[in-house]
Amino acid sequence: PEQQKNVINRIFHYEPVFNNEKEFCSITEFLQSFLTVKPELVKSCAADFFNSVAQGHVPDIPKIISTCASFEPRILFEIFICGIIESQEKLKSSAAGSEVSFMILKLLRTSLNNVEIFNQNPSACLEELARNLMHINYMNDGILKKLA
């Protein structure tokens, strides 16, 4: 962390002490501060998406797309996926939950690849992801609702 702060100060000439600005702990956090949509908002949308699916509801994908600026630049979609990963961490507390968590992580990797590599529309990807998560939830007796 200290090395990354030094890089931010030396390379980007960012001195938060002099400007009364936020001090960043990592280079990634510093660079993400320039995004059009704040990463915290994207992760909040991801948590809402996952909780909606866990409760058995279809998430409001157009609202998510609108809030996250159509995931442009694409790094916003990666942040969204990371937000879902953080939201499903509680599943690892049980054996059945760990198995479901593994299935979810495979789905998330596939979704990320579909958008980043195969240029799938994020909206279509989220619809497919919601359907697949609901299927996993159904096949495992609603474990997402119980543990999430």
Coordinates of N, CA and C in Angstrom, one line a residue:
P1 N 0.8 -1.2 0.0 CA 0.0 0.0 0.0 C 0.8 1.3 0.0
E2 N 1.9 1.3 0.8 CA 2.8 2.5 0.8 C 3.4 2.7 -0.5
Q3 N 3.9 1.6 -1.2 CA 4.5 1.7 -2.5 C 3.5 2.3 -3.5
Q4 N 2.3 1.8 -3.4 CA 1.3 2.3 -4.3 C 1.0 3.8 -4.1
K5 N 1.0 4.2 -2.9 CA 0.8 5.6 -2.6 C 1.9 6.5 -3.1
N6 N 3.1 5.9 -3.0 CA 4.3 6.6 -3.6 C 4.2 6.7 -5.1
V7 N 3.7 5.7 -5.8 CA 3.5 5.7 -7.2 C 2.5 6.8 -7.6
I8 N 1.4 6.8 -6.9 CA 0.4 7.8 -7.1 C 0.9 9.2 -7.0
N9 N 1.7 9.4 -5.9 CA 2.3 10.8 -5.7 C 3.4 11.1 -6.8
R10 N 4.2 10.2 -7.1 CA 5.3 10.5 -8.0 C 4.9 10.5 -9.5
I11 N 4.1 9.5 -9.9 CA 3.8 9.4 -11.3 C 2.6 10.4 -11.7
F12 N 1.6 10.5 -10.8 CA 0.4 11.3 -11.1 C 0.5 12.7 -10.4
H13 N 1.5 12.9 -9.6 CA 1.7 14.2 -8.9 C 0.5 14.5 -8.1
Y14 N -0.1 13.5 -7.5 CA -1.3 13.7 -6.7 C -0.9 13.8 -5.2
E15 N -1.1 15.0 -4.6 CA -0.7 15.2 -3.2 C -2.0 15.6 -2.4
P16 N -2.7 14.6 -1.9 CA -3.9 14.9 -1.2 C -3.7 15.7 0.1
V17 N -2.5 15.7 0.7 CA -2.3 16.4 1.9 C -2.4 17.9 1.7
F18 N -1.8 18.4 0.5 CA -1.8 19.8 0.2 C -3.2 20.3 -0.3
N19 N -4.0 19.4 -0.9 CA -5.2 19.9 -1.5 C -6.5 19.5 -0.7
N20 N -6.3 18.9 0.5 CA -7.4 18.4 1.3 C -8.3 17.5 0.5
E21 N -7.7 16.6 -0.3 CA -8.5 15.7 -1.1 C -8.3 14.3 -0.5
K22 N -9.1 13.4 -1.0 CA -9.1 12.0 -0.6 C -7.8 11.3 -0.8
E23 N -7.3 10.6 0.1 CA -6.1 9.8 -0.1 C -6.5 8.4 -0.5
F24 N -5.8 7.9 -1.6 CA -6.2 6.6 -2.1 C -5.1 5.6 -1.7
C25 N -5.6 4.4 -1.4 CA -4.8 3.3 -0.9 C -4.1 2.5 -2.0
S26 N -4.7 2.5 -3.2 CA -4.2 1.7 -4.3 C -4.3 2.5 -5.6
I27 N -3.5 2.0 -6.5 CA -3.5 2.7 -7.8 C -4.9 2.4 -8.5
T28 N -5.4 1.2 -8.3 CA -6.7 0.9 -8.9 C -7.8 1.8 -8.4
E29 N -7.8 2.0 -7.1 CA -8.8 2.9 -6.5 C -8.6 4.4 -7.0
F30 N -7.4 4.8 -7.2 CA -7.1 6.1 -7.7 C -7.6 6.3 -9.1
L31 N -7.3 5.3 -10.0 CA -7.8 5.4 -11.4 C -9.3 5.3 -11.5
Q32 N -9.9 4.4 -10.7 CA -11.4 4.3 -10.7 C -12.1 5.6 -10.3
S33 N -11.4 6.4 -9.6 CA -12.0 7.7 -9.2 C -12.3 8.6 -10.3
F34 N -11.8 8.3 -11.5 CA -12.0 9.1 -12.7 C -13.2 8.6 -13.5
L35 N -13.8 7.5 -13.1 CA -14.9 6.9 -13.9 C -16.1 7.8 -13.8
T36 N -17.0 7.7 -14.8 CA -18.2 8.5 -14.9 C -19.2 8.1 -13.8
V37 N -19.1 6.8 -13.4 CA -20.0 6.3 -12.3 C -19.1 5.8 -11.2
K38 N -19.4 6.2 -10.0 CA -18.5 5.8 -8.9 C -18.6 4.3 -8.6
P39 N -17.5 3.6 -8.4 CA -17.5 2.2 -8.1 C -18.4 1.7 -7.0
E40 N -18.6 2.6 -6.0 CA -19.5 2.3 -4.9 C -20.9 2.1 -5.3
L41 N -21.3 3.0 -6.3 CA -22.7 2.9 -6.8 C -22.9 1.7 -7.6
V42 N -21.9 1.3 -8.4 CA -22.0 0.1 -9.2 C -22.1 -1.1 -8.3
K43 N -21.3 -1.2 -7.3 CA -21.3 -2.3 -6.3 C -22.6 -2.4 -5.6
S44 N -23.2 -1.2 -5.3 CA -24.5 -1.2 -4.7 C -25.6 -1.8 -5.6
C45 N -25.5 -1.4 -6.9 CA -26.4 -2.0 -7.9 C -26.2 -3.5 -8.0
A46 N -25.0 -4.0 -7.9 CA -24.7 -5.4 -7.9 C -25.3 -6.1 -6.7
A47 N -25.2 -5.5 -5.6 CA -25.8 -6.1 -4.4 C -27.3 -6.2 -4.5
D48 N -27.9 -5.1 -5.0 CA -29.4 -5.1 -5.2 C -29.8 -6.2 -6.2
F49 N -29.0 -6.3 -7.3 CA -29.3 -7.3 -8.3 C -29.3 -8.7 -7.7
F50 N -28.2 -9.0 -6.9 CA -28.1 -10.3 -6.3 C -29.2 -10.6 -5.3
N51 N -29.5 -9.6 -4.4 CA -30.5 -9.7 -3.4 C -31.9 -9.9 -4.0
S52 N -32.1 -9.2 -5.1 CA -33.4 -9.4 -5.8 C -33.5 -10.8 -6.4
V53 N -32.5 -11.3 -7.0 CA -32.5 -12.7 -7.5 C -32.7 -13.7 -6.3
A54 N -32.0 -13.4 -5.2 CA -32.0 -14.3 -4.0 C -33.4 -14.4 -3.5
Q55 N -34.2 -13.3 -3.5 CA -35.5 -13.2 -3.0 C -36.5 -13.8 -4.0
G56 N -36.1 -14.2 -5.2 CA -36.9 -14.8 -6.2 C -37.6 -13.8 -7.2
H57 N -37.1 -12.6 -7.1 CA -37.6 -11.5 -8.0 C -36.7 -11.3 -9.2
V58 N -37.3 -10.9 -10.3 CA -36.5 -10.5 -11.5 C -36.0 -9.1 -11.2
P59 N -34.7 -8.9 -11.3 CA -34.1 -7.6 -11.1 C -34.5 -6.6 -12.1
D60 N -34.5 -5.3 -11.8 CA -34.9 -4.3 -12.7 C -33.6 -3.9 -13.6
I61 N -33.4 -4.7 -14.6 CA -32.2 -4.6 -15.4 C -32.1 -3.2 -16.1
P62 N -33.2 -2.7 -16.7 CA -33.1 -1.4 -17.4 C -32.6 -0.3 -16.4
K63 N -33.1 -0.4 -15.2 CA -32.7 0.6 -14.2 C -31.2 0.5 -13.8
I64 N -30.7 -0.8 -13.7 CA -29.3 -1.0 -13.5 C -28.4 -0.5 -14.6
I65 N -28.9 -0.8 -15.8 CA -28.1 -0.3 -17.0 C -28.1 1.2 -17.0
S66 N -29.2 1.8 -16.7 CA -29.2 3.3 -16.7 C -28.3 3.9 -15.6
T67 N -28.4 3.3 -14.4 CA -27.6 3.8 -13.3 C -26.1 3.6 -13.5
C68 N -25.8 2.5 -14.2 CA -24.4 2.2 -14.4 C -23.9 2.7 -15.8
A69 N -24.6 3.7 -16.4 CA -24.2 4.3 -17.7 C -23.9 3.3 -18.7
S70 N -24.8 2.3 -18.9 CA -24.6 1.2 -19.9 C -23.3 0.5 -19.8
F71 N -22.7 0.5 -18.6 CA -21.4 -0.1 -18.4 C -20.3 0.3 -19.4
E72 N -20.4 1.6 -19.7 CA -19.3 2.2 -20.5 C -18.5 3.1 -19.6
P73 N -17.2 3.0 -19.5 CA -16.4 1.9 -20.1 C -16.6 0.6 -19.4
R74 N -16.2 -0.5 -20.1 CA -16.5 -1.8 -19.7 C -15.9 -2.2 -18.4
I75 N -15.0 -1.5 -17.9 CA -14.5 -1.8 -16.5 C -15.6 -1.7 -15.5
L76 N -16.6 -0.9 -15.8 CA -17.7 -0.8 -14.8 C -18.5 -2.2 -14.7
F77 N -18.5 -3.0 -15.8 CA -19.1 -4.3 -15.7 C -18.3 -5.2 -14.8
E78 N -17.0 -5.1 -14.9 CA -16.1 -5.9 -14.1 C -16.3 -5.5 -12.6
I79 N -16.5 -4.3 -12.3 CA -16.7 -3.8 -11.0 C -18.1 -4.4 -10.5
F80 N -19.1 -4.4 -11.4 CA -20.4 -5.0 -11.1 C -20.3 -6.4 -10.7
I81 N -19.5 -7.2 -11.5 CA -19.3 -8.6 -11.2 C -18.6 -8.8 -9.9
C82 N -17.6 -7.9 -9.6 CA -17.0 -8.0 -8.3 C -17.9 -7.7 -7.1
G83 N -18.9 -6.8 -7.4 CA -19.9 -6.5 -6.4 C -20.8 -7.7 -6.1
I84 N -21.1 -8.5 -7.1 CA -21.9 -9.7 -6.9 C -21.1 -10.8 -6.2
I85 N -19.8 -10.9 -6.5 CA -18.9 -11.8 -5.8 C -18.9 -11.4 -4.3
E86 N -18.8 -10.2 -4.0 CA -18.8 -9.7 -2.6 C -20.2 -10.1 -1.9
S87 N -21.3 -9.9 -2.7 CA -22.6 -10.2 -2.1 C -22.8 -11.6 -1.8
Q88 N -22.2 -12.5 -2.5 CA -22.5 -14.0 -2.3 C -21.4 -14.6 -1.4
E89 N -20.6 -13.8 -0.8 CA -19.6 -14.3 0.1 C -20.2 -15.1 1.3
K90 N -21.4 -14.7 1.8 CA -22.0 -15.4 2.9 C -22.3 -16.8 2.6
L91 N -22.4 -17.2 1.4 CA -22.8 -18.6 1.0 C -21.7 -19.6 1.5
K92 N -20.5 -19.1 1.6 CA -19.4 -20.0 1.9 C -19.4 -20.5 3.4
S93 N -20.4 -20.1 4.1 CA -20.5 -20.5 5.6 C -21.0 -21.9 5.7
S94 N -21.5 -22.5 4.7 CA -22.0 -23.9 4.8 C -21.5 -24.7 3.6
A95 N -21.5 -26.0 3.7 CA -21.1 -26.9 2.6 C -21.9 -26.7 1.4
A96 N -23.2 -26.7 1.6 CA -24.1 -26.5 0.4 C -23.9 -25.1 -0.2
G97 N -23.8 -24.2 0.7 CA -23.5 -22.8 0.2 C -22.2 -22.7 -0.6
S98 N -21.2 -23.4 -0.1 CA -19.9 -23.3 -0.9 C -20.0 -23.9 -2.3
E99 N -20.8 -25.0 -2.4 CA -21.0 -25.6 -3.7 C -21.8 -24.6 -4.6
V100 N -22.8 -24.0 -4.0 CA -23.6 -23.0 -4.8 C -22.7 -21.8 -5.2
S101 N -21.9 -21.4 -4.2 CA -20.9 -20.3 -4.5 C -20.0 -20.6 -5.7
F102 N -19.5 -21.8 -5.7 CA -18.7 -22.2 -6.8 C -19.4 -22.1 -8.1
M103 N -20.7 -22.6 -8.2 CA -21.4 -22.5 -9.4 C -21.7 -21.1 -9.8
I104 N -21.9 -20.2 -8.8 CA -22.1 -18.8 -9.1 C -20.9 -18.2 -9.7
L105 N -19.7 -18.5 -9.1 CA -18.5 -17.9 -9.6 C -18.2 -18.3 -11.0
K106 N -18.5 -19.6 -11.4 CA -18.4 -20.0 -12.8 C -19.3 -19.2 -13.7
L107 N -20.5 -19.0 -13.3 CA -21.5 -18.1 -14.0 C -20.9 -16.7 -14.2
L108 N -20.4 -16.2 -13.2 CA -19.9 -14.8 -13.2 C -18.7 -14.7 -14.2
R109 N -17.8 -15.7 -14.1 CA -16.7 -15.7 -15.1 C -17.2 -15.7 -16.5
T110 N -18.1 -16.6 -16.8 CA -18.7 -16.7 -18.1 C -19.3 -15.4 -18.5
S111 N -20.1 -14.8 -17.6 CA -20.7 -13.5 -18.0 C -19.7 -12.4 -18.3
L112 N -18.7 -12.3 -17.5 CA -17.6 -11.3 -17.7 C -16.9 -11.6 -19.0
N113 N -16.6 -12.8 -19.3 CA -16.0 -13.2 -20.6 C -17.0 -12.8 -21.8
N114 N -18.3 -13.1 -21.6 CA -19.2 -12.8 -22.7 C -19.2 -11.3 -23.0
V115 N -19.1 -10.5 -22.0 CA -19.1 -9.0 -22.3 C -17.8 -8.5 -22.7
E116 N -16.7 -8.9 -22.1 CA -15.4 -8.4 -22.4 C -14.8 -9.0 -23.6
I117 N -14.9 -10.3 -23.8 CA -14.2 -10.9 -24.9 C -15.1 -11.0 -26.2
F118 N -16.4 -11.5 -25.9 CA -17.3 -11.8 -27.1 C -18.2 -10.6 -27.4
N119 N -18.0 -9.5 -26.6 CA -18.8 -8.2 -26.9 C -20.3 -8.4 -26.8
Q120 N -20.8 -9.2 -25.9 CA -22.2 -9.3 -25.7 C -22.7 -8.1 -25.0
N121 N -23.9 -7.7 -25.3 CA -24.6 -6.5 -24.7 C -24.7 -6.8 -23.2
P122 N -24.3 -5.9 -22.3 CA -24.4 -6.1 -20.9 C -25.9 -6.3 -20.4
S123 N -26.8 -5.7 -21.1 CA -28.2 -5.9 -20.7 C -28.6 -7.4 -21.0
A124 N -28.3 -7.9 -22.1 CA -28.6 -9.3 -22.4 C -27.8 -10.2 -21.5
C125 N -26.6 -9.9 -21.2 CA -25.8 -10.7 -20.2 C -26.4 -10.7 -18.9
L126 N -26.9 -9.6 -18.4 CA -27.5 -9.5 -17.0 C -28.9 -10.3 -17.0
E127 N -29.6 -10.3 -18.1 CA -30.8 -11.1 -18.2 C -30.5 -12.6 -18.1
E128 N -29.5 -13.0 -18.8 CA -29.1 -14.4 -18.8 C -28.5 -14.8 -17.4
L129 N -27.8 -13.9 -16.8 CA -27.2 -14.2 -15.5 C -28.3 -14.3 -14.5
A130 N -29.3 -13.4 -14.5 CA -30.4 -13.5 -13.6 C -31.2 -14.8 -13.7
R131 N -31.4 -15.2 -15.0 CA -32.1 -16.5 -15.2 C -31.3 -17.6 -14.7
N132 N -30.0 -17.6 -14.9 CA -29.1 -18.7 -14.5 C -29.0 -18.8 -12.9
L133 N -28.9 -17.6 -12.3 CA -28.9 -17.5 -10.8 C -30.2 -18.0 -10.2
M134 N -31.3 -17.7 -10.9 CA -32.6 -18.2 -10.4 C -32.7 -19.7 -10.5
H135 N -32.2 -20.2 -11.6 CA -32.2 -21.7 -11.8 C -31.3 -22.4 -10.7
I136 N -30.2 -21.8 -10.4 CA -29.3 -22.4 -9.4 C -30.1 -22.3 -8.0
N137 N -30.7 -21.2 -7.8 CA -31.5 -21.1 -6.5 C -32.6 -22.1 -6.5
Y138 N -33.3 -22.3 -7.6 CA -34.4 -23.2 -7.6 C -33.9 -24.7 -7.4
M139 N -32.8 -25.0 -8.1 CA -32.3 -26.4 -8.0 C -31.7 -26.7 -6.7
N140 N -31.4 -25.7 -5.9 CA -30.8 -25.9 -4.5 C -31.8 -25.5 -3.4
D141 N -33.1 -25.6 -3.7 CA -34.1 -25.4 -2.7 C -34.1 -24.0 -2.1
G142 N -33.8 -23.0 -2.9 CA -33.9 -21.6 -2.4 C -32.8 -21.2 -1.5
I143 N -31.6 -21.8 -1.6 CA -30.5 -21.5 -0.7 C -30.1 -20.1 -0.7
L144 N -30.2 -19.4 -1.8 CA -29.8 -18.0 -1.9 C -30.6 -17.2 -0.9
K145 N -31.9 -17.4 -0.8 CA -32.8 -16.7 0.1 C -32.5 -17.0 1.5
K146 N -32.1 -18.3 1.8 CA -31.9 -18.7 3.2 C -30.6 -18.1 3.7
L147 N -29.5 -18.0 2.8 CA -28.2 -17.6 3.3 C -27.8 -16.2 2.9
A148 N -28.5 -15.6 1.9 CA -28.1 -14.3 1.5 C -28.7 -13.2 2.3

